[in-house]
PDB file of C-alpha atoms in Angstrom:
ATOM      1  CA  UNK A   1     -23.147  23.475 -41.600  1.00  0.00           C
ATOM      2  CA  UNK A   2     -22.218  25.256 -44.854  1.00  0.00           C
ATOM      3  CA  UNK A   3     -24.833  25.506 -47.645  1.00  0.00           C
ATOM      4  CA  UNK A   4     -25.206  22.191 -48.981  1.00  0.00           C
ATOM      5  CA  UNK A   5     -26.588  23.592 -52.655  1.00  0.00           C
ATOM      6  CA  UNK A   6     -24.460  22.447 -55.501  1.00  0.00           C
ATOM      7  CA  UNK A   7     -23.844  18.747 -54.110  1.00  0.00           C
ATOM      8  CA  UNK A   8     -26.370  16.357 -55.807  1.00  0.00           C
ATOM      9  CA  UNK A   9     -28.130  13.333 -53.866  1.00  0.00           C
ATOM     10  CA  UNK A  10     -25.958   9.876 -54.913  1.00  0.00           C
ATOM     11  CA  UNK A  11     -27.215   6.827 -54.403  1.00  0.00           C
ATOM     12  CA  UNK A  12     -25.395   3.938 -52.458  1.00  0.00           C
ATOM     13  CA  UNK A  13     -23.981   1.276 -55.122  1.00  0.00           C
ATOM     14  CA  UNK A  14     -21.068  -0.599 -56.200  1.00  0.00           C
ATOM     15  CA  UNK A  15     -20.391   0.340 -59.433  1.00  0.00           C
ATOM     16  CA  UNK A  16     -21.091   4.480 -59.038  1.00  0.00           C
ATOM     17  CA  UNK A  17     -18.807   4.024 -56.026  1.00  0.00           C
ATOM     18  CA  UNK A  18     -16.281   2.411 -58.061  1.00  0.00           C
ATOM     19  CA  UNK A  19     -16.631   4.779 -60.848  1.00  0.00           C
ATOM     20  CA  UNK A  20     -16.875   7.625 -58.898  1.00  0.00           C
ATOM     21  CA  UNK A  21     -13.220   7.197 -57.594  1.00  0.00           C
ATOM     22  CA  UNK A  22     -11.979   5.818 -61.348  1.00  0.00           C
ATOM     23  CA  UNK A  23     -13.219   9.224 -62.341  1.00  0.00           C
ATOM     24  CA  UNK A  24     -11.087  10.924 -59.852  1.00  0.00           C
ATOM     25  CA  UNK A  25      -7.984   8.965 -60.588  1.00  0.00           C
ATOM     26  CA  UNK A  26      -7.789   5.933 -58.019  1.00  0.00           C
ATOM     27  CA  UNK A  27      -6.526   3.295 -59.691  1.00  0.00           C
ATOM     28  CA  UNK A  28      -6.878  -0.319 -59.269  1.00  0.00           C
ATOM     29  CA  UNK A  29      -9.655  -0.215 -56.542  1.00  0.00           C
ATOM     30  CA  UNK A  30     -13.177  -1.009 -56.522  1.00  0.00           C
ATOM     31  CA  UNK A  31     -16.055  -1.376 -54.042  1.00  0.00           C
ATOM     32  CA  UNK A  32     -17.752  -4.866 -53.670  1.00  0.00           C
ATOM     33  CA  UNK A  33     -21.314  -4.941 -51.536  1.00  0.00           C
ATOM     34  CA  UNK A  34     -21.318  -7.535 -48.834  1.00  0.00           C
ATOM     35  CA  UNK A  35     -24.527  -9.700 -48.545  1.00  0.00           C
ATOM     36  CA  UNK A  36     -23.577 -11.414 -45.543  1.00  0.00           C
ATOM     37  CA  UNK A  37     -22.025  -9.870 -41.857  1.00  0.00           C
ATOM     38  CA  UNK A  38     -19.311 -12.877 -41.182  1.00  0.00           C
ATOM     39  CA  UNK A  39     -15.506 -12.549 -41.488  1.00  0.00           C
ATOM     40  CA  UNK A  40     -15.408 -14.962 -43.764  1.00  0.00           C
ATOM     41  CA  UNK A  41     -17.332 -13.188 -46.503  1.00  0.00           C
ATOM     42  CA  UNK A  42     -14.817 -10.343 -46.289  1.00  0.00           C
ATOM     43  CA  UNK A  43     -11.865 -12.588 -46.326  1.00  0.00           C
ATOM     44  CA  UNK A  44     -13.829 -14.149 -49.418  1.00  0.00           C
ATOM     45  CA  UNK A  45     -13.610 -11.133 -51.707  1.00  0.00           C
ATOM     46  CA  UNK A  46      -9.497 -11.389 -52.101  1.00  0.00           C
ATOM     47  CA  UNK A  47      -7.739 -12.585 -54.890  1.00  0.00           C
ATOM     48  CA  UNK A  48      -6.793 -16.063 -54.662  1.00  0.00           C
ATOM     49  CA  UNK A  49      -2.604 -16.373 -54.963  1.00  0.00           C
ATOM     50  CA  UNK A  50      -1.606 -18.518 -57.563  1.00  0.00           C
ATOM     51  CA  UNK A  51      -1.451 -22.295 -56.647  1.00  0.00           C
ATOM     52  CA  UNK A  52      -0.258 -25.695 -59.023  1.00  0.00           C
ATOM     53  CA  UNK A  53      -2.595 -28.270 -59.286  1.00  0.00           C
ATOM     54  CA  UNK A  54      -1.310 -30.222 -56.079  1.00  0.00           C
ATOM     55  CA  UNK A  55      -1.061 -27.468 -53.984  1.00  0.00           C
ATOM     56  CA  UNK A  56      -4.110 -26.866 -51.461  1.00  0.00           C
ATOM     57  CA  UNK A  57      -5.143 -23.483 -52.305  1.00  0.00           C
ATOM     58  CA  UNK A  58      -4.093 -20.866 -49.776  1.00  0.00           C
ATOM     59  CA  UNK A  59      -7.022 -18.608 -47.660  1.00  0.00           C
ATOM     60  CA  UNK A  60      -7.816 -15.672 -50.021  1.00  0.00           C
ATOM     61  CA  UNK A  61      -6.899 -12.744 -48.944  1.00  0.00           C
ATOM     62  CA  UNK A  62      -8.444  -9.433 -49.271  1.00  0.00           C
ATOM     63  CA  UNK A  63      -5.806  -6.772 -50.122  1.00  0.00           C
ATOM     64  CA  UNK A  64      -7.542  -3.540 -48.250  1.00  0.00           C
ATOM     65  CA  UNK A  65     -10.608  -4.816 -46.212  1.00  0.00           C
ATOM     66  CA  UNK A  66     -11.882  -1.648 -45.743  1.00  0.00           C
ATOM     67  CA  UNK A  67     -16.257  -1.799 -45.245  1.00  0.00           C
ATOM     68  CA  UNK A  68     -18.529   1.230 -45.612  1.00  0.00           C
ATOM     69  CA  UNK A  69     -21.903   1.359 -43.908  1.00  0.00           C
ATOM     70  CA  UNK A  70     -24.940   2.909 -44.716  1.00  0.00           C
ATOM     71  CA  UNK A  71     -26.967   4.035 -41.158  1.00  0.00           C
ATOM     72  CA  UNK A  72     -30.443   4.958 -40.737  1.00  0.00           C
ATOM     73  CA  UNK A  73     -31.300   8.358 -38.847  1.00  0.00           C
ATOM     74  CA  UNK A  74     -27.926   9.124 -37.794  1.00  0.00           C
ATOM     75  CA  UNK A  75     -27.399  12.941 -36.808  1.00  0.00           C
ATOM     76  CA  UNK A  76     -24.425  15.043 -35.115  1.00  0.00           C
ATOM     77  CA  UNK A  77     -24.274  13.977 -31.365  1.00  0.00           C
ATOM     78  CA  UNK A  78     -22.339  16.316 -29.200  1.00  0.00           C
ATOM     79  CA  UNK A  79     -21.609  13.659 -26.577  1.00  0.00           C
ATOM     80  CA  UNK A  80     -19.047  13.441 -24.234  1.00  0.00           C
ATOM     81  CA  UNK A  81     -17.993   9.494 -25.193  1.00  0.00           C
ATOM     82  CA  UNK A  82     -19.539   7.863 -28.156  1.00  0.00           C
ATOM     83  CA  UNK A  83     -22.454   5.252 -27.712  1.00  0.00           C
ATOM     84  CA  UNK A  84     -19.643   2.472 -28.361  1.00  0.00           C
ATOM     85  CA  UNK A  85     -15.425   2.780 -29.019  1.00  0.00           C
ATOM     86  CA  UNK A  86     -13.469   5.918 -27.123  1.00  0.00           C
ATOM     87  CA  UNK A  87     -12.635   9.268 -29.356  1.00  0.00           C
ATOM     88  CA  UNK A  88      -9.015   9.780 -30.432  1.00  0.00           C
ATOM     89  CA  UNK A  89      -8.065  13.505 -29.909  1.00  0.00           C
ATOM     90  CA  UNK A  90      -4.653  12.621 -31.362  1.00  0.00           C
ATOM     91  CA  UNK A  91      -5.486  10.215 -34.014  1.00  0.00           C
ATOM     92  CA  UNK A  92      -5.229  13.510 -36.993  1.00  0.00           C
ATOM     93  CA  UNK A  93      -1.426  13.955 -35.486  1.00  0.00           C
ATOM     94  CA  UNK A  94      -0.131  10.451 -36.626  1.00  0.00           C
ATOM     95  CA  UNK A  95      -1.433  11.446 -40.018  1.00  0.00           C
ATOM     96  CA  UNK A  96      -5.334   9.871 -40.165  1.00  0.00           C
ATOM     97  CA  UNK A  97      -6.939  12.005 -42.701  1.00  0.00           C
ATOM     98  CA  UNK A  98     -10.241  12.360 -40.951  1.00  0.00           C
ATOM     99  CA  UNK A  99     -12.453  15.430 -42.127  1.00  0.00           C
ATOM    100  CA  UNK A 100     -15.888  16.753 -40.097  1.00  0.00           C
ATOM    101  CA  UNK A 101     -19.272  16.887 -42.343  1.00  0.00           C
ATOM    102  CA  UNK A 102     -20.315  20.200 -43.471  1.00  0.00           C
ATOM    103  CA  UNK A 103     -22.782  19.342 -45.895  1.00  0.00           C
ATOM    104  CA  UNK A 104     -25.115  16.862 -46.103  1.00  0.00           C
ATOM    105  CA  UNK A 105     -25.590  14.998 -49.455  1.00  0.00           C
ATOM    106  CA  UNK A 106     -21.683  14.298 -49.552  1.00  0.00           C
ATOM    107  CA  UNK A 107     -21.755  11.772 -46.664  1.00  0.00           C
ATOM    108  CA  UNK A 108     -21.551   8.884 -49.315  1.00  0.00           C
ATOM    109  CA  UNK A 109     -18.262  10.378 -51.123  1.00  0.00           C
ATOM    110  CA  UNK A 110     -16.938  12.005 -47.507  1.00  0.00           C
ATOM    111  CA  UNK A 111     -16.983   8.161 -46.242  1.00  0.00           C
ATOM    112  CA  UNK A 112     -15.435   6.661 -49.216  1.00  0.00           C
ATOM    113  CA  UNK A 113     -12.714   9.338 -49.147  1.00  0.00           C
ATOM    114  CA  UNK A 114     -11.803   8.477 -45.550  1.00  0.00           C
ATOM    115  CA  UNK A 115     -11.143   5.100 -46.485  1.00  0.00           C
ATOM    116  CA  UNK A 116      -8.684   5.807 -49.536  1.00  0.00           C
ATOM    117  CA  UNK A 117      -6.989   8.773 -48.154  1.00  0.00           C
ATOM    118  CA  UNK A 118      -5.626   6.479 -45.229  1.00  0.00           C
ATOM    119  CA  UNK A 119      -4.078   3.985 -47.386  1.00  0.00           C
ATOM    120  CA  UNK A 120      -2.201   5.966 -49.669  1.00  0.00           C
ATOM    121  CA  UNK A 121       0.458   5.494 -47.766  1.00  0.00           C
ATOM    122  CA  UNK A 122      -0.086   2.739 -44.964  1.00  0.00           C
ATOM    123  CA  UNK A 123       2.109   0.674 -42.641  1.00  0.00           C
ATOM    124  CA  UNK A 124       4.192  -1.791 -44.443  1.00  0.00           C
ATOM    125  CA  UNK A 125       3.558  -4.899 -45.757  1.00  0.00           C
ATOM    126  CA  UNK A 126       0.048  -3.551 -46.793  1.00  0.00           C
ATOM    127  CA  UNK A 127      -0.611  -2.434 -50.267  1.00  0.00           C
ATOM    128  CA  UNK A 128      -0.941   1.260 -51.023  1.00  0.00           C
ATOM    129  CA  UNK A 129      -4.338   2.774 -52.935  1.00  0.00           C
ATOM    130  CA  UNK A 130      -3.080   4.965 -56.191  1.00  0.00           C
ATOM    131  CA  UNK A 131      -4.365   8.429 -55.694  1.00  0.00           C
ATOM    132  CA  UNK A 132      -4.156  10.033 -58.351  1.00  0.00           C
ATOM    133  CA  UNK A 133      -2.943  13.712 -59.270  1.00  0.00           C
ATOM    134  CA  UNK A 134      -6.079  15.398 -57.814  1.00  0.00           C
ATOM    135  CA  UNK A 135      -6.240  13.503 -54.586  1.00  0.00           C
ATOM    136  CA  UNK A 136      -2.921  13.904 -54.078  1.00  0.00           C
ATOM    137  CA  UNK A 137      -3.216  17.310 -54.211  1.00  0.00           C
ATOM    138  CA  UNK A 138      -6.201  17.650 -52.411  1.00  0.00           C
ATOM    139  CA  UNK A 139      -4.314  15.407 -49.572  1.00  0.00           C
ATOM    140  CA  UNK A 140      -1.149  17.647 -49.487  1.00  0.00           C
ATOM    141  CA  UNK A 141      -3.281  20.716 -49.683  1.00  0.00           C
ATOM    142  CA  UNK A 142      -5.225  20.086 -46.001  1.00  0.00           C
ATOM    143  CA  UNK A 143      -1.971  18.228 -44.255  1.00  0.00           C
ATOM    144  CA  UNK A 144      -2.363  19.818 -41.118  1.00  0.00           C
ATOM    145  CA  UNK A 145      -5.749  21.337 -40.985  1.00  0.00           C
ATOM    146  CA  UNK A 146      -8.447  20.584 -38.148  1.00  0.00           C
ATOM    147  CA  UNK A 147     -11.168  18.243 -39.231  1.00  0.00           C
ATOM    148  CA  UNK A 148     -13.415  21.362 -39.738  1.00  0.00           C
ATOM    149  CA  UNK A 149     -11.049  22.833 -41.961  1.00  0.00           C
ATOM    150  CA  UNK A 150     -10.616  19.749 -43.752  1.00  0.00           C
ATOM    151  CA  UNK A 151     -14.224  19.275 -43.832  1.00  0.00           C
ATOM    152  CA  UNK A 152     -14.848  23.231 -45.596  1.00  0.00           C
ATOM    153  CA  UNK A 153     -11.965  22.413 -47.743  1.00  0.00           C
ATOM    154  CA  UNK A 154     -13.563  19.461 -49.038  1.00  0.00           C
ATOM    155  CA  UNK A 155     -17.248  21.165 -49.504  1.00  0.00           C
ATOM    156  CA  UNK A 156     -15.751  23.901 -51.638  1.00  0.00           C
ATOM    157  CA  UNK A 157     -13.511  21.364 -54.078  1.00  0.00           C
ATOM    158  CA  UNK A 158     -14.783  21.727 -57.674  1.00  0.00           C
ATOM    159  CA  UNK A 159     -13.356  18.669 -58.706  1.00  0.00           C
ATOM    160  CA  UNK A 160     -14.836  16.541 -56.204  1.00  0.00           C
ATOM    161  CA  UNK A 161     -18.217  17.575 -55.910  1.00  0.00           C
ATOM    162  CA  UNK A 162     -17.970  17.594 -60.184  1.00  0.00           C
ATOM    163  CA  UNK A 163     -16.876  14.049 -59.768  1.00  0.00           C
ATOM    164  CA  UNK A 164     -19.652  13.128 -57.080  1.00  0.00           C
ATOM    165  CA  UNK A 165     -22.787  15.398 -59.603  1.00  0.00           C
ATOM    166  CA  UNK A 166     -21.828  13.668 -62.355  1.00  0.00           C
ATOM    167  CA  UNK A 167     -23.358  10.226 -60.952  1.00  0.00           C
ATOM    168  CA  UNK A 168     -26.731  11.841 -59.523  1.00  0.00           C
ATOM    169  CA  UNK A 169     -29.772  10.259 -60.777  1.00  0.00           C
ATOM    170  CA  UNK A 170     -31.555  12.819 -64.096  1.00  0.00           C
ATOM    171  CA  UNK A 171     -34.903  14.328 -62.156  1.00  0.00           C
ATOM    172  CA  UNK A 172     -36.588  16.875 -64.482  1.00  0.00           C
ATOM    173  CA  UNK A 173     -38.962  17.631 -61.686  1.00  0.00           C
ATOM    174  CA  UNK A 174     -36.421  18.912 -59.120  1.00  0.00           C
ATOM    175  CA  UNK A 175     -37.088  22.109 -57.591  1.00  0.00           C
ATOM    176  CA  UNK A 176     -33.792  23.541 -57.937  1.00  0.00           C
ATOM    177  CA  UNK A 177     -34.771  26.450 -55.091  1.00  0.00           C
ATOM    178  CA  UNK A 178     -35.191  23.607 -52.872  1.00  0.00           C
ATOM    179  CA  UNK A 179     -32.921  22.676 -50.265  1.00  0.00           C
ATOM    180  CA  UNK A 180     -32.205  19.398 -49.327  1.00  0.00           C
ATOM    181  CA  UNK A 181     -32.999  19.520 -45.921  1.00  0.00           C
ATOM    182  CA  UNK A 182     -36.958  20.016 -47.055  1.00  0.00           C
ATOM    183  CA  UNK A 183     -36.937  17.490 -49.123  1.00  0.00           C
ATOM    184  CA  UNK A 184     -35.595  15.170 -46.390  1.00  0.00           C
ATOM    185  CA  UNK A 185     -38.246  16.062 -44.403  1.00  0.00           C
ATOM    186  CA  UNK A 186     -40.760  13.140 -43.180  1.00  0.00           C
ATOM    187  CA  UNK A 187     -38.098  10.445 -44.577  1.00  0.00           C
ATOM    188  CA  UNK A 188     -35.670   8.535 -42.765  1.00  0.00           C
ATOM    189  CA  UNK A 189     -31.658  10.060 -43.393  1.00  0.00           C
ATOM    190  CA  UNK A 190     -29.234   7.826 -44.162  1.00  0.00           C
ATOM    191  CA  UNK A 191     -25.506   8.216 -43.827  1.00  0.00           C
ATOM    192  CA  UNK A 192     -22.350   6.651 -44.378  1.00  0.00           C
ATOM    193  CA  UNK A 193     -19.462   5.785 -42.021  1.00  0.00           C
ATOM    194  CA  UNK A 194     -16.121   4.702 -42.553  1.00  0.00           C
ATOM    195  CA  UNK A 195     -14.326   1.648 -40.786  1.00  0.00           C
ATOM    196  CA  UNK A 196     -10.820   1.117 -41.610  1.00  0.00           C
ATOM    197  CA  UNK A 197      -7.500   0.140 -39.919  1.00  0.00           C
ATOM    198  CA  UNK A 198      -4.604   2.640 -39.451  1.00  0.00           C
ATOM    199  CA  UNK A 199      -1.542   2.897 -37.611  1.00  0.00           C
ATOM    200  CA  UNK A 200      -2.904  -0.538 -35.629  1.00  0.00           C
ATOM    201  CA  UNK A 201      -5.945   0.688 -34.639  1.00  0.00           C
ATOM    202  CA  UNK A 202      -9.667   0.240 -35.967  1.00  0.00           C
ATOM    203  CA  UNK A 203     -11.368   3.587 -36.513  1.00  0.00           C
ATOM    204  CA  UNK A 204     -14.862   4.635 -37.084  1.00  0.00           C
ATOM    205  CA  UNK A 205     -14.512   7.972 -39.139  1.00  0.00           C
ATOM    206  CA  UNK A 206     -17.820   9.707 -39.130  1.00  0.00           C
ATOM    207  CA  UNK A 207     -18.228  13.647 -40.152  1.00  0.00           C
ATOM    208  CA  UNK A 208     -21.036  13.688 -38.160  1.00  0.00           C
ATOM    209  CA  UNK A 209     -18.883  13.106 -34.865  1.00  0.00           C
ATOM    210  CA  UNK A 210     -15.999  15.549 -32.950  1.00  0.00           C
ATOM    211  CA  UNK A 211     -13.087  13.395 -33.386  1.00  0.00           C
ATOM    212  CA  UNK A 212     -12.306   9.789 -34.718  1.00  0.00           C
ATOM    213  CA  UNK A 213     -13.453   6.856 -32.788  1.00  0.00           C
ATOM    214  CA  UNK A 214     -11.226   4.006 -31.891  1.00  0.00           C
ATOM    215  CA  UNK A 215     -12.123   0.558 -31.449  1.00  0.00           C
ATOM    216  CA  UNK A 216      -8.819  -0.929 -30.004  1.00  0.00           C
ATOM    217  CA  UNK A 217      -6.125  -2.808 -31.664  1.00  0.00           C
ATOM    218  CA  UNK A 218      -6.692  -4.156 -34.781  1.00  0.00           C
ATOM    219  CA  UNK A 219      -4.151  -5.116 -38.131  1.00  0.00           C
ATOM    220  CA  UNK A 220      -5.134  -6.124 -41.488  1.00  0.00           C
ATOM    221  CA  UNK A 221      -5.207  -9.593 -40.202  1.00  0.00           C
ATOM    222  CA  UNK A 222      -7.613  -9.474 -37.479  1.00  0.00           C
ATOM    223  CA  UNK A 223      -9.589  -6.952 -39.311  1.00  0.00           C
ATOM    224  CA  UNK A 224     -12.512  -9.098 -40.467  1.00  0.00           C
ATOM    225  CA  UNK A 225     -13.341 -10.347 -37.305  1.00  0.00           C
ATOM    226  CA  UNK A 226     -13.008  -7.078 -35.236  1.00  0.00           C
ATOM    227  CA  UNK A 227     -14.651  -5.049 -37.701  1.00  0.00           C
ATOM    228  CA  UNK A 228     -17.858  -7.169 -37.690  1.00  0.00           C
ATOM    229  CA  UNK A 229     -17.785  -7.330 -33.353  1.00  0.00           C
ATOM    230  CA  UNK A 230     -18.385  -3.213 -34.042  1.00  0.00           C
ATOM    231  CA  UNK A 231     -20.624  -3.688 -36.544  1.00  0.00           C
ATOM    232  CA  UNK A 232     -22.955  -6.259 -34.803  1.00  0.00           C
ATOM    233  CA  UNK A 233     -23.444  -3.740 -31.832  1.00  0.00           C
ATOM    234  CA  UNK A 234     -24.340  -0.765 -33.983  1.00  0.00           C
ATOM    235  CA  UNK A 235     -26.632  -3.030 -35.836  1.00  0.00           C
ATOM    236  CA  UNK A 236     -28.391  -4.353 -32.086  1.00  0.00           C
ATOM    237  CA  UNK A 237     -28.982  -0.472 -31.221  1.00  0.00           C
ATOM    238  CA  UNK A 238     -31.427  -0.625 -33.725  1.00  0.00           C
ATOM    239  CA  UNK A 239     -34.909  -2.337 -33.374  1.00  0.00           C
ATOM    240  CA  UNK A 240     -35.409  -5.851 -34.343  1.00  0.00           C
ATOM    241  CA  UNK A 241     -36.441  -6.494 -37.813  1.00  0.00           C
ATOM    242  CA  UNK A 242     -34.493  -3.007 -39.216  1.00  0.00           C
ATOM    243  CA  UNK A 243     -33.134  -3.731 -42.181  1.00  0.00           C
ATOM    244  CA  UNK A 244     -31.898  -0.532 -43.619  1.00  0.00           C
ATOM    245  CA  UNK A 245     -27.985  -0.976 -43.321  1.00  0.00           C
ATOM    246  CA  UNK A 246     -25.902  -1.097 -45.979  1.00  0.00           C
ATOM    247  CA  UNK A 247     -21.966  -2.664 -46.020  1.00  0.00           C
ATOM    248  CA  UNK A 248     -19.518  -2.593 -48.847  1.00  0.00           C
ATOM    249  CA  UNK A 249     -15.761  -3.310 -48.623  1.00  0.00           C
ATOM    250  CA  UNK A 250     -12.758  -1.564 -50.598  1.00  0.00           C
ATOM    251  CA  UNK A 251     -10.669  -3.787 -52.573  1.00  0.00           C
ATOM    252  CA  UNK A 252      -7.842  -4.382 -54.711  1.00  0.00           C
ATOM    253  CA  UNK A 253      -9.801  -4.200 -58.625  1.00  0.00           C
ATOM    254  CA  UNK A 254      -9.882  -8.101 -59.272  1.00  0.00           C
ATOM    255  CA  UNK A 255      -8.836  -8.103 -62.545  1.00  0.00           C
ATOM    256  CA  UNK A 256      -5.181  -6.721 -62.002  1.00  0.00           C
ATOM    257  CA  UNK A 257      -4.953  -9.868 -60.323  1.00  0.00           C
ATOM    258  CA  UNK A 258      -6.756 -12.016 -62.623  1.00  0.00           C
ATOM    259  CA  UNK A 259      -4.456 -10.660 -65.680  1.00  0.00           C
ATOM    260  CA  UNK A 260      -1.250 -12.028 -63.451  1.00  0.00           C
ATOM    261  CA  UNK A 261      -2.021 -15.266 -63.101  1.00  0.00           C
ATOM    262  CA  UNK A 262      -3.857 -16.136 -66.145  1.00  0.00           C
ATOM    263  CA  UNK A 263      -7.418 -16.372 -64.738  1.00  0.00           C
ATOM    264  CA  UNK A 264      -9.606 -15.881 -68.177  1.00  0.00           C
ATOM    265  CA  UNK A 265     -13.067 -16.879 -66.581  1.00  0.00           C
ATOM    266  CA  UNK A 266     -12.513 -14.359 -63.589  1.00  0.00           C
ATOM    267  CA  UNK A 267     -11.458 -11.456 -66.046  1.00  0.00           C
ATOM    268  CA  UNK A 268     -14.296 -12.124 -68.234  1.00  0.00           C
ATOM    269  CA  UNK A 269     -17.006 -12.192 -65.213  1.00  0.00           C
ATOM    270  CA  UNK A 270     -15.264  -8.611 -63.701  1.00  0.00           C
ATOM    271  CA  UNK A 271     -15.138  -7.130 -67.525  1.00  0.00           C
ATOM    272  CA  UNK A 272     -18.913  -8.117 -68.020  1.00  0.00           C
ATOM    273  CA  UNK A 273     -19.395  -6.980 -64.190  1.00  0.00           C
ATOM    274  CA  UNK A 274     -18.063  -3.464 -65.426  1.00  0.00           C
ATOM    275  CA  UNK A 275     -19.972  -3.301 -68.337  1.00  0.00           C
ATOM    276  CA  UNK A 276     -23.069  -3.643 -66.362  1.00  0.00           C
ATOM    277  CA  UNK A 277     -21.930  -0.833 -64.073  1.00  0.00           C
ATOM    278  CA  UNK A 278     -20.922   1.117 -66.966  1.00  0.00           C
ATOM    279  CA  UNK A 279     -24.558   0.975 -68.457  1.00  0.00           C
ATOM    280  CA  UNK A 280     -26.487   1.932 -65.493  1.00  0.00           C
ATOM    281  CA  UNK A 281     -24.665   4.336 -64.154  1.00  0.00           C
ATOM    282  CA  UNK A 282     -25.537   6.138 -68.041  1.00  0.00           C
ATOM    283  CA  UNK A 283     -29.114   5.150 -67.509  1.00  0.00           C
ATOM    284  CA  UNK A 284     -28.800   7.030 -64.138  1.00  0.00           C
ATOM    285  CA  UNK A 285     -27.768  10.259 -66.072  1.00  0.00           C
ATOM    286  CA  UNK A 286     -30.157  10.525 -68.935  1.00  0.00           C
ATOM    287  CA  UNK A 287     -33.343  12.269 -68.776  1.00  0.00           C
ATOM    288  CA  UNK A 288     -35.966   9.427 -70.605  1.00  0.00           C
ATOM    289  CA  UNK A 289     -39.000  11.814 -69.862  1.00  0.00           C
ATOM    290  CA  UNK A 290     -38.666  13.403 -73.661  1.00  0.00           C
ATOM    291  CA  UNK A 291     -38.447   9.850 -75.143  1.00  0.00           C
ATOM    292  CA  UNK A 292     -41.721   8.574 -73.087  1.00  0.00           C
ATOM    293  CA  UNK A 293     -43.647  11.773 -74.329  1.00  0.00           C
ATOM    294  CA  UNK A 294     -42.711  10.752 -77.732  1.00  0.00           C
ATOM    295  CA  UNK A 295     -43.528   7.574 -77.488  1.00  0.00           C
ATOM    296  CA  UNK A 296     -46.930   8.494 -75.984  1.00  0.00           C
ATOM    297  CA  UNK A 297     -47.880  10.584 -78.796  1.00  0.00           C
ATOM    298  CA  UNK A 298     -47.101   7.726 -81.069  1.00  0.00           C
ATOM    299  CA  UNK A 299     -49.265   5.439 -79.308  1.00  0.00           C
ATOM    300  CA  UNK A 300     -51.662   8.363 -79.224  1.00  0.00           C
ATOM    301  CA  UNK A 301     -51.626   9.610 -82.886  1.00  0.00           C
TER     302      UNK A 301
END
């Protein structure tokens, strides 16, 4: 792997995930954490269409059903097959962005970029994810480089790994000649995989593995339920009573939807939702130990 210095430690959240992206010019896209492993929770976080008041109201659907997950002490396996799924040599030639992991504390943003770099542009009928200018760029600019190409390309972007520092948590007792890898030592890794559909297949997308793995047929329909077969036997690799797993879905930002149809109360609960994002993700930024020695000498004096 490449020297990993200059990429800051991120944690896993909703709203630096969703700002993190904002920052780099997605629009209209957001991350929502899943509390529960059924279909029917990921069905759950779509937009309801708009219905009169004798209509039954339709199943929500989720306009890009896309999870992330967070797994424990995962590391690069040079197998021959993966533990579960089959590897797709050809899967980069019918134009799956899918870039191999050569640093370590960019897992997090190398995940969520898997997802939204495959559905710029996806089959029809699906809605497309807004790049933005400097994804686009980055996008057209490694068309046709190998994963570990892709994967250097994307270490040594300013813009990204600007975008990604900019949300790591203020530590004024960081030993900046430290590399990550000691301070990882003795504690368990995490890491973040992608699961999404494209071109009719489900795909894992993992840095950490040789090639992107396939897990059979699947369409934005029977996404939910095939998604959460895969994720189920990951989980059961584990031992019982691990609880160190993470899942969060990409979707459509509910208030474009919310601001078609009229719906005030869900507006006002995604506004307030991103106002409480908004303020954390400043309290993860600032540097309080100043104000608590100041405060200490007050209580002192």
């Amino acid at each position: 792997m490449s020297d990993a210095a200059g990429w800051s430690t991120i944690e896993s959240d909703e709203g630096l995930f969703t700002s993190l992206i904002e920052t780099l010019g997605v629009k209209d896209t957001q991350f929502e954490e899943l509390i529960s492993l059924d279909p029917d929770t990921i069905r759950s976080l779509g937009p309801r269409p708009r219905t009169s008041s004798k209509a039954n109201p339709t199943q929500p659907r989720l306009r890009r059903n896309l999870p992330l997950q967070m797994d424990p002490r995962s590391s690069r396996r040079p197998c021959r097959s993966p533990l579960d799924g089959e590897y797709d040599q050809t899967a980069t030639d019918n134009n799956l962005f899918f870039a191999a992991q050569t640093i370590q504390n960019a897992c997090g943003t190398q995940a969520i970029l898997s997802v939204i770099l495959n559905h710029d542009n996806p089959q029809a009928g699906q809605p497309a994810i807004t790049l933005g200018p400097e994804l686009s760029s980055f996008k057209e600019f490694t068309t046709g480089f190998p994963p570990e190409l892709r994967g250097e390309a994307l270490s040594n972007s300013e813009a990204i790994r600007t975008a990604h520092n900019s949300f790591a948590r203020a530590s004024p007792f960081a030993d900046e000649t430290a590399r990550p890898q000691d301070d990882e030592k003795g504690a368990d890794a995490y890491h973040f995989i992608a699961y999404t559909p494209v071109n009719g297949k489900l795909y894992e997308l993992d840095g950490l593995q040789p090639h992107p793995i396939s897990h059979g047929a699947c369409d934005a329909g029977s996404f939910p339920e095939k998604v959460i077969e895969v994720l189920q036997r990951r989980i059961a690799r584990y031992p019982a009573g691990e609880t160190h797993f993470n899942l969060m879905a990409v979707v459509r930002d509910p208030r474009v939807s919310a601001r078609e149809i009229g719906d005030v109360e869900t507006l006002e609960r995604e506004e307030r939702k991103r106002a409480a994002w908004q303020w954390e993700n400043t309290l993860r930024r600032h540097n309080f130990v100043g104000f608590i020695g100041e405060m200490m000498k007050g209580l002192l004096g």
